[in-house]
XYZ file of C-alpha atoms in Angstrom:
663
model
C 0.000 0.000 0.000
C 1.115 3.571 -0.722
C 2.595 5.555 2.142
C 0.435 8.561 3.006
C 2.132 9.867 6.164
C 5.813 9.614 6.989
C 7.307 11.320 10.039
C 11.021 11.183 10.818
C 12.570 12.177 14.152
C 9.849 14.634 15.111
C 10.676 16.857 18.074
C 8.366 19.480 19.512
C 9.504 21.768 22.304
C 7.267 24.237 24.128
C 8.719 27.122 26.089
C 6.895 28.262 29.220
C 8.956 31.128 30.516
C 12.473 29.839 31.138
C 11.328 26.220 31.200
C 11.340 24.107 28.041
C 9.021 21.121 27.761
C 9.581 18.457 25.099
C 6.254 17.073 23.965
C 7.796 14.872 21.244
C 11.264 13.309 21.224
C 12.638 12.041 17.922
C 9.343 10.347 17.092
C 9.081 8.496 13.779
C 6.116 6.702 12.246
C 4.572 5.746 8.927
C 0.909 5.409 7.987
C -0.249 3.941 4.701
C -3.157 5.203 2.652
C -6.422 3.568 3.723
C -5.245 2.501 7.195
C -7.311 2.790 10.384
C -4.802 3.769 13.078
C -5.318 4.472 16.760
C -2.748 6.547 18.657
C -2.883 5.803 22.387
C -1.067 7.042 25.417
C -1.578 8.565 28.852
C -2.169 12.278 29.384
C 0.955 14.262 28.624
C 2.395 11.568 26.373
C 2.355 13.895 23.328
C -0.414 12.238 21.325
C -2.418 15.478 20.834
C 0.760 17.333 19.826
C 1.444 14.578 17.304
C -2.079 14.932 15.890
C -1.600 18.698 15.544
C 1.542 18.117 13.481
C -0.043 15.358 11.379
C -3.014 17.687 10.751
C -0.715 20.561 9.672
C -1.985 22.707 12.542
C 1.496 22.938 13.964
C 5.086 22.446 12.831
C 7.716 20.351 14.608
C 10.677 22.038 16.241
C 12.891 19.602 14.351
C 12.503 16.529 12.176
C 10.560 16.149 8.959
C 6.945 15.440 8.075
C 5.996 14.143 4.652
C 2.295 14.120 3.724
C 1.130 12.426 0.558
C 4.601 12.664 -0.945
C 5.058 16.337 -0.054
C 7.443 17.675 2.571
C 5.551 20.142 4.777
C 8.400 21.573 6.837
C 8.946 24.707 4.738
C 5.363 25.347 3.642
C 3.856 28.698 4.649
C 0.627 29.126 6.595
C -1.510 29.661 3.509
C -0.307 26.462 1.864
C -0.862 24.505 5.058
C -4.392 25.952 5.192
C -5.028 24.610 1.688
C -3.800 21.171 2.769
C -6.110 21.185 5.788
C -8.983 22.282 3.607
C -8.493 19.710 0.845
C -6.868 16.654 2.392
C -7.688 16.574 6.115
C -10.923 16.450 8.070
C -10.887 17.130 11.818
C -13.187 15.667 14.478
C -12.613 17.065 17.966
C -13.591 15.810 21.404
C -15.392 19.109 22.169
C -17.063 19.118 18.712
C -15.817 22.679 18.024
C -18.953 23.831 16.257
C -19.752 27.505 15.760
C -22.441 28.133 18.382
C -24.405 30.764 16.441
C -24.382 28.849 13.171
C -26.764 26.091 12.134
C -25.660 22.520 11.521
C -25.805 23.213 7.775
C -23.733 26.373 8.197
C -21.109 24.519 10.215
C -20.798 21.828 7.584
C -20.551 24.461 4.833
C -17.561 26.090 6.486
C -14.753 24.138 4.703
C -16.533 24.617 1.367
C -16.753 28.344 2.028
C -12.966 28.584 2.255
C -12.584 26.283 -0.741
C -14.336 28.833 -2.955
C -17.409 26.698 -3.678
C -20.454 28.614 -4.909
C -23.490 29.020 -2.687
C -25.805 26.537 -4.451
C -23.162 23.814 -4.768
C -22.017 24.469 -1.214
C -25.460 23.877 0.261
C -25.956 20.806 -1.899
C -22.709 19.192 -0.697
C -23.280 20.158 2.925
C -26.778 18.711 2.905
C -25.402 15.522 1.351
C -22.794 15.219 4.111
C -25.467 15.686 6.797
C -27.627 13.059 5.106
C -24.660 10.668 5.170
C -24.502 10.934 8.965
C -28.289 10.797 9.386
C -28.893 14.457 10.248
C -30.632 15.814 7.167
C -33.738 16.667 9.180
C -31.657 18.598 11.735
C -29.802 20.722 9.196
C -31.287 24.032 10.345
C -30.891 23.450 14.070
C -28.232 25.212 16.128
C -25.670 23.226 18.167
C -27.431 23.974 21.467
C -30.528 22.323 19.993
C -28.636 19.075 19.275
C -27.541 16.241 21.540
C -23.853 15.461 22.051
C -23.971 12.584 19.595
C -25.725 14.737 16.992
C -23.158 17.502 17.434
C -20.340 15.031 16.874
C -22.056 13.733 13.753
C -22.265 17.329 12.492
C -18.512 17.597 13.143
C -17.956 14.379 11.149
C -20.113 15.718 8.308
C -17.994 18.880 8.312
C -14.840 16.759 8.191
C -16.215 14.782 5.224
C -17.732 17.564 3.143
C -14.599 18.245 1.093
C -14.023 14.494 0.630
C -10.574 14.506 2.290
C -8.311 11.470 2.237
C -7.520 11.679 5.994
C -9.845 11.905 8.997
C -8.123 12.977 12.228
C -10.202 12.437 15.347
C -9.088 13.574 18.800
C -10.995 11.656 21.511
C -14.135 11.703 19.337
C -16.214 9.811 21.929
C -14.794 11.427 25.039
C -17.843 13.624 25.681
C -20.457 11.084 24.584
C -22.449 8.394 26.304
C -21.618 4.800 25.375
C -24.459 4.418 22.857
C -23.612 7.665 21.045
C -19.946 6.671 21.126
C -20.704 3.359 19.394
C -22.712 5.185 16.715
C -19.818 7.551 16.028
C -17.297 4.709 15.858
C -19.517 2.812 13.472
C -19.487 5.867 11.196
C -15.674 5.852 11.284
C -15.687 2.177 10.422
C -17.871 2.806 7.370
C -15.643 5.688 6.313
C -12.632 3.404 6.553
C -14.371 0.846 4.384
C -14.918 3.631 1.837
C -11.165 4.116 1.647
C -10.614 6.954 4.097
C -7.485 6.985 6.208
C -8.681 7.209 9.794
C -6.406 8.308 12.648
C -7.977 8.369 16.095
C -6.223 9.750 19.160
C -7.629 8.131 22.288
C -6.801 6.728 25.696
C -9.779 4.348 25.642
C -8.861 0.737 24.713
C -12.439 0.066 23.615
C -12.164 2.822 21.020
C -8.728 1.616 19.942
C -10.146 -1.859 19.137
C -11.848 -0.426 16.050
C -8.435 0.367 14.544
C -6.374 -2.090 12.559
C -3.158 -0.776 14.103
C -2.495 0.722 17.499
C 0.486 3.016 18.088
C 1.346 3.416 21.752
C 3.093 6.687 22.707
C 4.820 7.491 25.962
C 6.942 10.515 26.873
C 6.833 11.786 23.313
C 8.129 8.614 21.717
C 6.584 5.560 20.069
C 6.702 2.959 22.771
C 5.221 0.113 20.739
C 3.025 -0.705 17.770
C 0.460 -3.447 17.599
C -1.261 -4.700 14.481
C -4.589 -6.200 15.451
C -5.497 -7.346 11.981
C -3.975 -7.215 8.572
C -4.837 -4.181 6.545
C -7.510 -4.749 3.948
C -6.948 -2.771 0.806
C -10.241 -1.024 0.293
C -10.944 1.043 -2.772
C -9.524 4.437 -1.937
C -11.656 7.344 -3.090
C -9.988 10.321 -4.673
C -11.001 13.705 -3.264
C -13.142 15.819 -5.542
C -11.156 18.435 -7.380
C -11.924 21.747 -5.773
C -12.303 24.797 -7.962
C -10.300 27.079 -5.730
C -10.538 30.837 -5.932
C -7.264 32.221 -4.685
C -8.007 35.904 -5.308
C -8.647 38.450 -2.588
C -12.293 38.593 -3.664
C -12.599 34.930 -2.665
C -11.631 35.952 0.862
C -14.079 38.839 0.928
C -17.139 36.672 0.167
C -16.892 34.422 3.260
C -15.473 37.341 5.222
C -18.503 39.506 4.522
C -20.967 36.759 5.444
C -19.077 35.863 8.625
C -18.490 39.502 9.527
C -22.149 40.485 9.258
C -23.211 37.416 11.221
C -20.699 38.281 13.925
C -22.124 41.795 14.263
C -25.696 40.573 14.471
C -24.881 38.231 17.339
C -24.112 41.259 19.558
C -26.712 43.739 18.381
C -26.584 46.131 21.335
C -22.797 46.260 21.393
C -22.713 46.810 17.637
C -25.300 49.581 17.965
C -23.363 51.389 20.691
C -20.173 51.081 18.658
C -21.896 52.439 15.549
C -23.300 55.323 17.585
C -19.872 56.926 17.904
C -19.433 56.852 14.126
C -22.980 58.159 13.599
C -22.294 61.151 15.834
C -18.963 61.808 14.125
C -20.327 61.651 10.566
C -23.415 63.700 11.466
C -21.224 66.326 13.125
C -18.889 66.558 10.124
C -21.757 66.891 7.637
C -23.610 69.310 9.922
C -20.623 71.595 10.373
C -19.700 71.504 6.680
C -23.344 72.190 5.797
C -23.564 75.207 8.090
C -20.241 76.528 6.796
C -21.210 76.035 3.159
C -24.594 77.641 3.764
C -22.944 80.685 5.329
C -20.482 80.871 2.462
C -23.214 80.779 -0.178
C -25.275 83.289 1.748
C -22.276 85.598 1.801
C -21.796 85.221 -1.957
C -25.473 85.831 -2.617
C -25.615 88.921 -0.432
C -22.406 90.425 -1.765
C -23.830 90.161 -5.269
C -26.515 92.546 -4.066
C -23.812 95.175 -3.558
C -23.596 95.416 -7.325
C -21.416 93.934 -10.009
C -17.978 95.233 -11.010
C -18.059 97.725 -8.128
C -15.001 99.393 -6.622
C -15.071 101.244 -3.308
C -12.655 104.067 -2.580
C -12.082 104.768 1.134
C -9.985 107.408 2.901
C -6.828 106.088 4.554
C -5.199 107.397 7.721
C -1.411 107.735 7.991
C 0.129 104.606 9.522
C 3.049 106.323 11.264
C 4.139 109.708 12.562
C 6.588 110.032 9.704
C 3.837 109.436 7.188
C 1.584 111.953 8.953
C 4.332 114.593 8.742
C 4.886 113.780 5.080
C 1.166 114.224 4.335
C 0.824 117.499 6.237
C -0.297 120.243 3.921
C -0.564 117.853 0.954
C -3.392 115.418 1.825
C -6.902 116.751 1.403
C -8.842 113.468 1.586
C -11.584 112.319 -0.773
C -13.791 115.016 -2.272
C -16.813 115.314 -4.501
C -14.480 116.623 -7.246
C -12.519 113.332 -7.045
C -15.726 111.447 -7.823
C -16.489 113.711 -10.768
C -12.923 113.325 -12.093
C -13.072 109.550 -11.917
C -16.278 109.516 -13.957
C -14.964 111.936 -16.558
C -11.344 110.836 -17.046
C -11.393 107.042 -16.825
C -12.926 105.434 -19.892
C -13.500 102.032 -18.296
C -15.809 103.533 -15.648
C -19.554 103.177 -16.142
C -20.905 105.177 -13.206
C -19.667 106.905 -10.042
C -21.505 107.720 -6.819
C -20.045 109.599 -3.832
C -21.388 108.896 -0.371
C -21.409 110.543 3.042
C -23.246 109.053 5.982
C -24.287 110.043 9.451
C -26.505 108.743 12.226
C -29.639 110.847 12.712
C -32.908 110.849 14.651
C -35.878 111.357 12.336
C -39.440 112.309 13.243
C -42.862 111.985 11.707
C -45.620 113.554 13.778
C -45.042 112.040 17.264
C -42.937 109.087 16.145
C -39.117 109.038 16.351
C -36.573 106.613 14.890
C -32.759 106.517 14.937
C -31.431 105.561 11.532
C -28.588 106.119 9.108
C -28.682 109.055 6.731
C -26.864 108.648 3.413
C -26.029 111.453 1.016
C -25.330 110.214 -2.496
C -26.096 110.700 -6.192
C -28.789 109.179 -8.473
C -26.271 106.707 -9.928
C -26.057 105.080 -6.477
C -29.346 103.301 -7.227
C -27.883 101.501 -10.263
C -24.493 100.790 -8.730
C -25.998 99.238 -5.592
C -28.820 97.379 -7.359
C -31.556 99.205 -5.432
C -35.149 98.629 -6.512
C -38.135 100.798 -5.669
C -41.132 99.366 -3.886
C -43.072 102.597 -4.320
C -42.377 106.060 -5.708
C -39.041 106.957 -7.299
C -35.378 107.714 -6.651
C -34.169 111.351 -6.699
C -32.760 112.613 -10.029
C -29.866 114.797 -11.229
C -31.967 117.946 -11.156
C -32.756 117.406 -7.479
C -29.074 116.754 -6.820
C -28.046 119.992 -8.521
C -30.739 122.047 -6.751
C -29.982 120.704 -3.253
C -33.568 119.482 -3.033
C -34.861 118.343 0.353
C -36.254 115.012 -0.820
C -35.572 111.548 0.484
C -35.931 107.842 -0.224
C -36.534 105.603 2.798
C -35.995 101.930 3.562
C -38.725 99.536 4.588
C -37.746 99.513 8.258
C -37.939 103.303 8.459
C -41.308 103.207 6.706
C -42.710 100.674 9.195
C -41.345 102.465 12.267
C -42.551 105.953 11.290
C -45.604 105.357 9.156
C -46.892 101.859 10.026
C -49.647 101.091 7.556
C -49.865 104.700 6.364
C -48.708 105.516 2.817
C -45.553 107.679 3.202
C -44.904 108.936 -0.359
C -45.572 112.677 -0.501
C -45.418 113.135 3.270
C -42.741 115.065 5.141
C -40.360 113.884 7.831
C -38.003 115.974 9.940
C -34.244 115.477 10.198
C -32.516 118.004 12.500
C -35.580 120.183 12.140
C -35.138 120.151 8.363
C -38.248 119.031 6.533
C -37.715 116.348 3.845
C -40.390 115.038 1.479
C -40.549 111.245 1.013
C -40.530 110.532 -2.744
C -39.854 106.783 -2.716
C -39.635 103.588 -0.690
C -36.886 101.039 -1.336
C -37.797 97.414 -1.898
C -36.760 95.182 1.000
C -33.147 94.090 0.615
C -31.932 93.291 4.100
C -28.429 93.579 5.507
C -25.409 93.294 3.230
C -22.146 93.413 5.156
C -22.219 96.381 7.484
C -24.979 98.081 5.522
C -28.656 97.607 6.316
C -30.514 98.847 3.225
C -33.872 98.627 4.996
C -32.880 100.921 7.865
C -31.632 104.058 6.115
C -32.676 107.303 4.478
C -31.100 108.453 1.213
C -30.920 112.150 0.256
C -29.075 114.031 -2.517
C -25.343 114.319 -1.841
C -25.303 118.115 -2.244
C -28.179 118.471 0.220
C -26.293 116.412 2.791
C -23.188 118.590 2.347
C -25.068 121.871 2.722
C -27.482 120.867 5.504
C -25.373 118.465 7.624
C -21.599 118.238 6.966
C -20.784 121.748 5.753
C -17.730 120.638 3.729
C -16.890 118.817 0.472
C -15.407 115.703 2.088
C -16.576 112.267 0.860
C -16.498 109.151 3.002
C -16.791 106.637 0.170
C -16.750 106.775 -3.616
C -18.483 103.903 -5.431
C -17.118 103.213 -8.897
C -18.734 100.787 -11.308
C -16.509 99.404 -14.063
C -18.006 98.668 -17.463
C -17.280 94.943 -17.172
C -15.608 92.424 -14.910
C -12.753 92.106 -17.409
C -11.667 95.720 -16.842
C -12.141 95.793 -13.070
C -8.432 95.353 -12.321
C -7.492 97.936 -14.919
C -10.028 100.367 -13.500
C -8.641 99.818 -10.002
C -5.146 100.766 -11.151
C -6.369 103.782 -13.128
C -8.438 105.096 -10.194
C -5.420 104.732 -7.934
C -3.155 106.509 -10.403
C -5.630 109.369 -10.970
C -6.211 109.999 -7.263
C -2.485 109.843 -6.517
C -1.893 112.644 -8.990
C -4.869 114.652 -7.708
C -3.695 114.241 -4.094
C -0.159 115.467 -4.724
C 1.280 111.937 -4.804
C -0.107 111.197 -1.352
C -1.791 107.794 -1.217
C -4.367 108.741 1.403
C -6.980 106.342 0.035
C -7.628 102.678 -0.550
C -9.385 101.055 -3.503
C -11.218 97.804 -2.848
C -13.543 95.791 -5.050
C -16.611 93.846 -3.979
C -14.987 90.816 -5.614
C -11.966 91.196 -3.363
C -14.289 91.603 -0.404
C -16.183 88.485 -1.459
C -12.998 86.427 -1.831
C -11.724 87.518 1.574
C -14.995 86.712 3.312
C -15.346 83.393 1.470
C -11.794 82.419 2.362
C -12.511 83.221 5.996
C -15.768 81.263 5.839
C -13.989 78.294 4.224
C -11.313 78.308 6.910
C -13.978 78.482 9.592
C -15.895 75.668 7.895
C -12.819 73.421 7.812
C -12.087 74.247 11.441
C -15.601 73.214 12.433
C -15.329 70.048 10.328
C -11.954 69.262 11.911
C -13.394 69.569 15.393
C -16.305 67.345 14.357
C -13.900 64.828 12.807
C -12.314 64.324 16.222
C -15.526 62.680 17.389
C -15.315 60.387 14.351
C -11.764 59.408 15.293
C -12.916 58.749 18.860
C -15.625 56.526 17.359
C -12.903 54.708 15.406
C -10.933 54.097 18.599
C -14.106 52.643 20.089
C -14.396 50.320 17.100
C -10.817 49.133 17.545
C -11.452 48.476 21.222
C -14.620 46.492 20.511
C -12.925 44.532 17.729
C -10.089 43.588 20.078
C -12.675 42.350 22.567
C -14.387 40.460 19.749
C -11.117 38.777 18.722
C -10.553 37.647 22.308
C -14.109 36.361 22.662
C -13.952 34.491 19.368
C -10.465 33.045 19.623
C -11.764 29.455 19.529
C -13.922 30.305 16.513
C -10.794 31.599 14.745
C -9.042 28.325 15.557
C -11.977 26.324 14.133
C -11.994 28.372 10.944
C -8.254 27.913 10.491
C -8.547 24.175 11.150
C -11.041 23.780 8.298
C -8.924 25.757 5.841
C -9.263 29.507 6.475
C -6.143 31.392 5.429
C -4.750 34.400 7.227
C -6.306 36.731 4.702
C -9.708 35.079 5.210
C -9.584 35.852 8.933
C -8.140 39.298 8.238
C -10.934 40.019 5.761
C -13.612 38.761 8.151
C -12.677 41.047 11.038
C -11.751 43.959 8.809
C -15.115 43.709 7.105
C -16.826 43.731 10.495
C -15.038 46.966 11.306
C -15.805 48.529 7.922
C -19.449 47.415 8.015
C -19.782 49.070 11.418
C -18.360 52.352 10.153
C -20.294 52.269 6.874
C -23.537 51.554 8.704
C -22.704 54.427 11.008
C -21.790 56.506 7.955
C -25.153 55.952 6.238
C -27.133 56.726 9.395
C -24.803 59.638 10.134
C -25.402 61.114 6.677
C -29.170 61.094 7.196
C -28.878 62.600 10.670
C -26.190 65.008 9.448
C -28.500 66.478 6.808
C -31.232 66.943 9.430
C -28.712 68.316 11.916
C -27.250 70.743 9.376
C -30.637 72.189 8.437
C -31.798 72.384 12.046
C -28.563 73.987 13.252
C -28.461 76.373 10.313
C -32.028 77.530 10.876
C -31.418 77.941 14.617
C -28.350 80.080 14.002
C -30.057 82.177 11.368
C -33.231 82.561 13.404
C -31.402 83.489 16.598
C -29.385 86.133 14.822
C -26.457 85.681 17.199
C -24.229 83.950 14.708
C -24.112 83.127 11.057
C -25.556 84.912 8.031
C -28.369 86.893 9.680
C -26.103 88.667 12.130
C -23.784 90.055 9.479
C -25.450 89.433 6.155
C -29.150 89.377 6.950
C -31.773 87.389 5.091
C -32.903 83.836 5.566
C -29.758 81.828 4.937
C -29.701 78.127 5.639
C -27.294 75.183 5.647
C -26.230 73.624 2.367
C -25.215 69.949 2.421
C -23.194 69.225 -0.710
C -22.425 65.880 -2.334
C -18.721 66.486 -1.721
C -19.286 66.856 2.039
C -21.351 63.649 2.099
C -18.693 61.726 0.166
C -15.939 63.189 2.341
C -17.672 62.121 5.553
C -18.620 58.711 4.146
C -15.170 57.775 2.851
C -13.494 59.246 5.896
C -15.687 56.966 8.000
C -14.742 53.999 5.790
C -11.079 54.935 6.162
C -11.520 55.092 9.936
C -13.005 51.586 9.820
C -10.075 50.220 7.820
C -7.436 52.051 9.870
C -8.760 51.177 13.315
C -9.949 47.730 12.265
C -6.636 46.670 10.735
C -4.810 46.020 14.001
C -7.484 43.742 15.558
C -7.991 41.981 12.208
C -4.264 41.449 11.757
C -3.988 40.171 15.326
C -6.788 37.684 14.668
C -5.233 36.474 11.414
C -1.909 35.701 13.117
C -3.351 33.570 15.914
C -1.846 30.111 16.136
C -4.627 27.611 15.290
C -3.575 25.151 18.008
C -3.524 27.791 20.737
C -6.790 29.244 19.444
C -8.531 25.854 19.555
C -7.391 25.313 23.133
C -8.439 28.803 24.249
C -11.020 28.797 27.009
């Protein structure tokens, strides 16, 4: 008969601290294909260690082990896993079934790691259960089965890949005598079908079923006894397994096992996911509020007018500069505004402005508001629309007319429901006739267009300021393409007019918009960064829970490795659990984040203590963009991979023998 197993001078040494224990000492043996062998010996004799080596669960410290013509000493873990999956079936004393998996699922396990498709896998598993008389119990869990039935499930699992070797470690040790006889009769039938059966036992009654008994003592073969001559049965050849060795093949069983593992601890999984949910929701919420504020800013600044430049007076920045300006700087004047409009060809319109805070009166009602003196072109430059009446014209500007245009807030405070056009109001005891009401525009930057009164610039100079000074000159370029050119030309013209003293600044609304948007973007990222910390904390929680899960499921890992799971299969399983947790948290977090963003945005806007209303007015609200959703989602997935990698890697590197013995 052909030699199937050949071991030469096997030595296995275990180190426990500074003490070394030799479990095997130069042990040699040979087992032919189709034999039924019993390995006996007292506790501590090394028989279980020998079975671990013969089953490719462990490697000897020294010596050589040849299985089916192949030397196994230098094979890596993945190759040994393939051997266990294809050529060896294990039956353990403690059954080693997955507690939360049905009998059918337990039997399917080796096929799962062999890359067998779902339909074929179930067909083979059901056939193996039928062979051991448990077809009707296929969908029962181990705790619903008797000891004998559990061991028959373990035998079915060992047979499902049609291996050539069955290794059984005290297979009847936890069974009553009747169940034990039934299990041994199954082994006898398997032997008659050509399987090589190796049983490790200390029970002489069990050993009688074997054709050869190998007695081990102190890690060495003490004696061998052939009870009967070997009968050469027809040896069956294992079915060729269509193995899938790609990473995807590891992900399929890993995903199924990972999801099942999460569902077994629903509350713990939920609490773990909660940290990710809060983190993702916070990130999306903060980004949404920031983006909403940014868009509100852009929208409101557009109301200031397009292609608009603003010329402001500038104070000297040092004593030296003040001395240099003395006698030369005259500040901005109305003539400067006229010169800009007349001498720069790229300018469309110009409007000077002076402003002051005044108390106005209508009959017995008073209101403190802002008084602006400007020109008719101010209406076009600042995109002002009339709700009623009209804006003052050039003739009224030239004649210093005492007419005014009021904002909606002023109208409501002074007139209520009364129609104001044509009526007079008093400003510093000067009587002004209301000729128009501005359409509601709200606050834009520092300027509240609804709470102001506009009068002709010349009237403001004569009645209130008494000089020709201008606080701001608004310049509208003909197009956005010439805005930069216009800025330079305005600066050059005013420098010449002011005796080469640069006592002014020229700013564009576009520059203002970019500055505010940049500030808003920085603030948005800062908020998102703070929120992301909670997501990282959630990731740390996931790593902690996964480490606990690895410890709790150490024996399960050993079982999976014994039936053929490679390192990457275990790695994928636990990594998928971590990623599924974070992705589930990510999806829920996205939904809550959108709600949170809108709620928070509306609260901020409504309160008026922060956000767009305080500075920009209007009804701004949060904007949740696709980019913020994708950022939060993939960041959560990355957190799952990053914090799940260490526990998953730790699980994949567990020694199968130590894992199986873990209590």
